[in-house]
Structure formats: C-alpha cells, structure tokens
Amino acid sequence: MANRVYTDLCIRGDYDALKEVIDKLELRFLNDLVMPICLNNIFPIPKHFETEREEREWCEKHWGVNEIYDVEHLDYSDKETNYRFTSTWGAPYLIFAALSKEFPSVEVELQCEFDVDGRDERVTFKAGKCIRYELLEWNNDEQLVKLQNEEIKNVNGGI
C-alpha cells in the first residue's frame, strides 16, 4: 500500500501578499489552463541530473516530496487562500517552508493526514520557520511520535 498524504494548505496574509503568492504558485499555460500549484515555481529543480532517480532524490531532499497531485484551489478571500492536494511517501513541509521564507509576511499552514499510520498533524510556517506544530491524531506508538517530532524540528534546517 502506498503511503498517501492528504494535505489541506492555507496561506494567510494581506490581499497584496496573497496575490503575489498565488502568482508564484500558479503555472499558466497558453490555452488558459492553470495548474494551481507548481512546486518547481517555488524551488526550481536544477537541470543537471543524469537520471530520473537523481531528480527524484533531489526533490525529496529539497521539497520533502517528489510531486503533488489532485490539486484543487478551494477558495480565495482578501485574507487567505486554500488548497487541497495529495502526495506520496511524505509531507511537503520543506517546499512550503521555503515559500514562507520567500514571503515572510504570510503564514503558511499545512494539515497533513497520513493514510498509512493514521497520523494527522498541523504545521505552520512564517518567514521560513516552523512556528507551530500540532499532532492532532496518532494511531502509533510513542517512539514514532518522538521520531516525527524530530523530523519537524529538522524542517527548519532543511531549506
């Protein structure tokens, strides 16, 4: 069974900052098609990889995931914009920490539900730093909780 991570992303800030963030996230095509979130727009993949595996490893190291899919732009207001998407084998903390570093006036919150172990957690970034971490639900033992908490601490140093 693949380890899918279902993520709700909320970005909060003033209207002008949100507009800049959305412009950064979106990939627009000539036929007016819009990809709501393009991770490569946030932290571009270098062009020097010889194999697809090397590229995937780079993405995991710098983004926290290889890709996201089933992306939906749920809503947008003057103060926040919300997305929902899925990733495999990990949560995209690193890439969204990098986004928050680039736009320090906004708050980037991810709520991630891991299907393989029942973990549900909320992580909030501001100016590239993890400012809040909440373990909302966990169906596993104490040692794994400690490991996950250590992983969150490492997010701040991984950008």
mmCIF file of C-alpha atoms in Angstrom:
data_model
loop_
_atom_site.group_PDB
_atom_site.id
_atom_site.type_symbol
_atom_site.label_atom_id
_atom_site.label_comp_id
_atom_site.label_asym_id
_atom_site.label_seq_id
_atom_site.Cartn_x
_atom_site.Cartn_y
_atom_site.Cartn_z
ATOM 1 C CA MET A 1 0.000 0.000 0.000
ATOM 2 C CA ALA A 2 1.339 3.406 -0.941
ATOM 3 C CA ASN A 3 1.675 5.938 1.822
ATOM 4 C CA ARG A 4 -0.509 8.793 0.667
ATOM 5 C CA VAL A 5 -0.551 12.110 2.454
ATOM 6 C CA TYR A 6 -3.662 14.254 2.075
ATOM 7 C CA THR A 7 -2.882 17.912 2.672
ATOM 8 C CA ASP A 8 -5.011 20.986 3.233
ATOM 9 C CA LEU A 9 -2.938 24.120 2.668
ATOM 10 C CA CYS A 10 -3.999 27.530 3.972
ATOM 11 C CA ILE A 11 -1.999 30.665 3.216
ATOM 12 C CA ARG A 12 -2.907 33.770 5.240
ATOM 13 C CA GLY A 13 -1.840 37.348 4.748
ATOM 14 C CA ASP A 14 -2.934 40.670 3.362
ATOM 15 C CA TYR A 15 -4.501 40.898 -0.095
ATOM 16 C CA ASP A 16 -1.379 42.096 -1.942
ATOM 17 C CA ALA A 17 0.870 39.451 -0.377
ATOM 18 C CA LEU A 18 -1.628 36.699 -1.192
ATOM 19 C CA LYS A 19 -1.827 37.838 -4.795
ATOM 20 C CA GLU A 20 1.983 37.633 -5.049
ATOM 21 C CA VAL A 21 1.994 34.136 -3.520
ATOM 22 C CA ILE A 22 -0.719 32.903 -5.899
ATOM 23 C CA ASP A 23 1.177 34.345 -8.872
ATOM 24 C CA LYS A 24 4.260 32.437 -7.671
ATOM 25 C CA LEU A 25 2.380 29.156 -7.153
ATOM 26 C CA GLU A 26 0.400 29.034 -10.384
ATOM 27 C CA LEU A 27 1.659 27.723 -13.686
ATOM 28 C CA ARG A 28 -0.328 29.198 -16.559
ATOM 29 C CA PHE A 29 -0.404 27.626 -19.998
ATOM 30 C CA LEU A 30 -1.083 29.343 -23.341
ATOM 31 C CA ASN A 31 -4.529 27.738 -23.643
ATOM 32 C CA ASP A 32 -5.633 29.437 -20.367
ATOM 33 C CA LEU A 33 -5.222 26.202 -18.430
ATOM 34 C CA VAL A 34 -3.899 26.833 -14.903
ATOM 35 C CA MET A 35 -2.021 24.422 -12.640
ATOM 36 C CA PRO A 36 -2.891 25.826 -9.178
ATOM 37 C CA ILE A 37 0.422 24.813 -7.547
ATOM 38 C CA CYS A 38 3.676 24.175 -9.380
ATOM 39 C CA LEU A 39 6.389 23.164 -6.887
ATOM 40 C CA ASN A 40 9.059 23.946 -9.470
ATOM 41 C CA ASN A 41 7.960 27.604 -9.352
ATOM 42 C CA ILE A 42 8.756 27.723 -5.624
ATOM 43 C CA PHE A 43 12.131 25.972 -5.635
ATOM 44 C CA PRO A 44 13.232 25.068 -9.206
ATOM 45 C CA ILE A 45 14.761 21.697 -9.983
ATOM 46 C CA PRO A 46 18.317 22.052 -11.332
ATOM 47 C CA LYS A 47 18.783 20.876 -14.927
ATOM 48 C CA HIS A 48 21.945 18.803 -14.372
ATOM 49 C CA PHE A 49 20.512 15.395 -13.424
ATOM 50 C CA GLU A 50 21.566 12.411 -15.485
ATOM 51 C CA THR A 51 18.778 10.112 -14.310
ATOM 52 C CA GLU A 52 15.179 10.443 -13.209
ATOM 53 C CA ARG A 53 16.145 8.807 -9.921
ATOM 54 C CA GLU A 54 18.680 11.572 -9.152
ATOM 55 C CA GLU A 55 15.976 14.158 -9.821
ATOM 56 C CA ARG A 56 13.501 12.354 -7.523
ATOM 57 C CA GLU A 57 16.120 12.187 -4.757
ATOM 58 C CA TRP A 58 16.790 15.929 -5.146
ATOM 59 C CA CYS A 59 13.047 16.666 -4.868
ATOM 60 C CA GLU A 60 12.706 14.536 -1.741
ATOM 61 C CA LYS A 61 15.696 16.272 -0.148
ATOM 62 C CA HIS A 62 14.651 19.848 -1.009
ATOM 63 C CA TRP A 63 10.867 19.671 -1.295
ATOM 64 C CA GLY A 64 10.067 16.799 1.074
ATOM 65 C CA VAL A 65 8.151 15.023 -1.744
ATOM 66 C CA ASN A 66 8.629 14.115 -5.407
ATOM 67 C CA GLU A 67 5.416 15.743 -6.502
ATOM 68 C CA ILE A 68 1.890 16.658 -5.506
ATOM 69 C CA TYR A 69 -1.236 15.736 -7.446
ATOM 70 C CA ASP A 70 -5.030 16.078 -7.403
ATOM 71 C CA VAL A 71 -4.500 19.761 -6.605
ATOM 72 C CA GLU A 72 -7.631 21.828 -6.002
ATOM 73 C CA HIS A 73 -7.740 25.575 -5.362
ATOM 74 C CA LEU A 74 -10.639 25.558 -2.926
ATOM 75 C CA ASP A 75 -11.238 29.242 -2.230
ATOM 76 C CA TYR A 76 -9.724 32.682 -2.054
ATOM 77 C CA SER A 77 -10.593 35.712 0.050
ATOM 78 C CA ASP A 78 -8.925 39.016 0.943
ATOM 79 C CA LYS A 79 -7.105 37.342 3.875
ATOM 80 C CA GLU A 80 -6.490 33.693 2.880
ATOM 81 C CA THR A 81 -6.368 31.152 0.092
ATOM 82 C CA ASN A 82 -6.900 27.404 0.483
ATOM 83 C CA TYR A 83 -5.771 24.355 -1.469
ATOM 84 C CA ARG A 84 -6.095 20.592 -1.164
ATOM 85 C CA PHE A 85 -3.732 18.038 -2.711
ATOM 86 C CA THR A 86 -2.162 14.611 -2.315
ATOM 87 C CA SER A 87 1.461 13.471 -2.167
ATOM 88 C CA THR A 88 3.074 10.062 -1.791
ATOM 89 C CA TRP A 89 5.521 8.901 0.885
ATOM 90 C CA GLY A 90 5.882 12.234 2.620
ATOM 91 C CA ALA A 91 4.520 15.639 3.504
ATOM 92 C CA PRO A 92 5.683 18.693 1.535
ATOM 93 C CA TYR A 93 6.922 20.638 4.552
ATOM 94 C CA LEU A 94 10.265 21.692 3.101
ATOM 95 C CA ILE A 95 8.874 23.282 -0.062
ATOM 96 C CA PHE A 96 6.220 25.249 1.814
ATOM 97 C CA ALA A 97 8.739 26.336 4.453
ATOM 98 C CA ALA A 98 10.754 27.718 1.516
ATOM 99 C CA LEU A 99 7.644 29.517 0.218
ATOM 100 C CA SER A 100 7.092 31.107 3.630
ATOM 101 C CA LYS A 101 10.729 32.212 3.689
ATOM 102 C CA GLU A 102 10.295 33.959 0.329
ATOM 103 C CA PHE A 103 7.076 35.647 1.519
ATOM 104 C CA PRO A 104 7.781 36.379 5.199
ATOM 105 C CA SER A 105 4.596 38.384 5.771
ATOM 106 C CA VAL A 106 2.324 35.395 5.095
ATOM 107 C CA GLU A 107 1.566 32.411 7.295
ATOM 108 C CA VAL A 108 1.599 29.004 5.592
ATOM 109 C CA GLU A 109 -0.319 26.233 7.350
ATOM 110 C CA LEU A 110 -0.455 22.602 6.266
ATOM 111 C CA GLN A 111 -2.708 19.976 7.783
ATOM 112 C CA CYS A 112 -1.461 16.572 6.675
ATOM 113 C CA GLU A 113 -3.226 13.259 7.104
ATOM 114 C CA PHE A 114 -1.057 10.171 6.569
ATOM 115 C CA ASP A 115 -3.121 7.186 5.452
ATOM 116 C CA VAL A 116 -0.580 4.525 6.392
ATOM 117 C CA ASP A 117 -0.360 5.259 10.139
ATOM 118 C CA GLY A 118 -3.346 7.458 10.872
ATOM 119 C CA ARG A 119 -1.223 10.464 11.763
ATOM 120 C CA ASP A 120 -2.912 13.850 11.369
ATOM 121 C CA GLU A 121 -0.782 16.897 12.052
ATOM 122 C CA ARG A 122 -0.836 20.639 11.516
ATOM 123 C CA VAL A 123 2.344 22.608 10.824
ATOM 124 C CA THR A 124 2.520 26.389 10.451
ATOM 125 C CA PHE A 125 5.423 28.303 8.899
ATOM 126 C CA LYS A 126 6.206 32.003 8.986
ATOM 127 C CA ALA A 127 9.323 33.572 7.442
ATOM 128 C CA GLY A 128 10.776 30.118 6.778
ATOM 129 C CA LYS A 129 10.442 28.871 10.361
ATOM 130 C CA CYS A 130 8.086 26.330 11.885
ATOM 131 C CA ILE A 131 6.157 28.451 14.383
ATOM 132 C CA ARG A 132 3.553 25.859 15.412
ATOM 133 C CA TYR A 133 3.287 22.083 15.319
ATOM 134 C CA GLU A 134 0.238 20.128 16.454
ATOM 135 C CA LEU A 135 -0.143 16.376 16.444
ATOM 136 C CA LEU A 136 -3.914 16.100 16.029
ATOM 137 C CA GLU A 137 -4.190 12.325 15.898
ATOM 138 C CA TRP A 138 -1.821 9.362 16.005
ATOM 139 C CA ASN A 139 -2.511 5.653 15.863
ATOM 140 C CA ASN A 140 1.026 4.536 16.635
ATOM 141 C CA ASP A 141 3.480 4.097 19.488
ATOM 142 C CA GLU A 142 5.386 6.718 21.487
ATOM 143 C CA GLN A 143 8.738 6.148 19.759
ATOM 144 C CA LEU A 144 7.271 7.016 16.377
ATOM 145 C CA VAL A 145 5.809 10.213 17.816
ATOM 146 C CA LYS A 146 9.310 11.167 19.012
ATOM 147 C CA LEU A 147 10.754 10.453 15.562
ATOM 148 C CA GLN A 148 8.096 12.575 13.873
ATOM 149 C CA ASN A 149 8.669 15.457 16.261
ATOM 150 C CA GLU A 150 12.382 15.281 15.443
ATOM 151 C CA GLU A 151 11.546 15.369 11.719
ATOM 152 C CA ILE A 152 9.526 18.573 12.222
ATOM 153 C CA LYS A 153 12.438 20.182 14.077
ATOM 154 C CA ASN A 154 14.674 19.317 11.119
ATOM 155 C CA VAL A 155 12.358 21.112 8.693
ATOM 156 C CA ASN A 156 13.695 24.480 9.832
ATOM 157 C CA GLY A 157 17.247 23.494 8.910
ATOM 158 C CA GLY A 158 16.375 21.857 5.595
ATOM 159 C CA ILE A 159 15.688 24.910 3.469
#
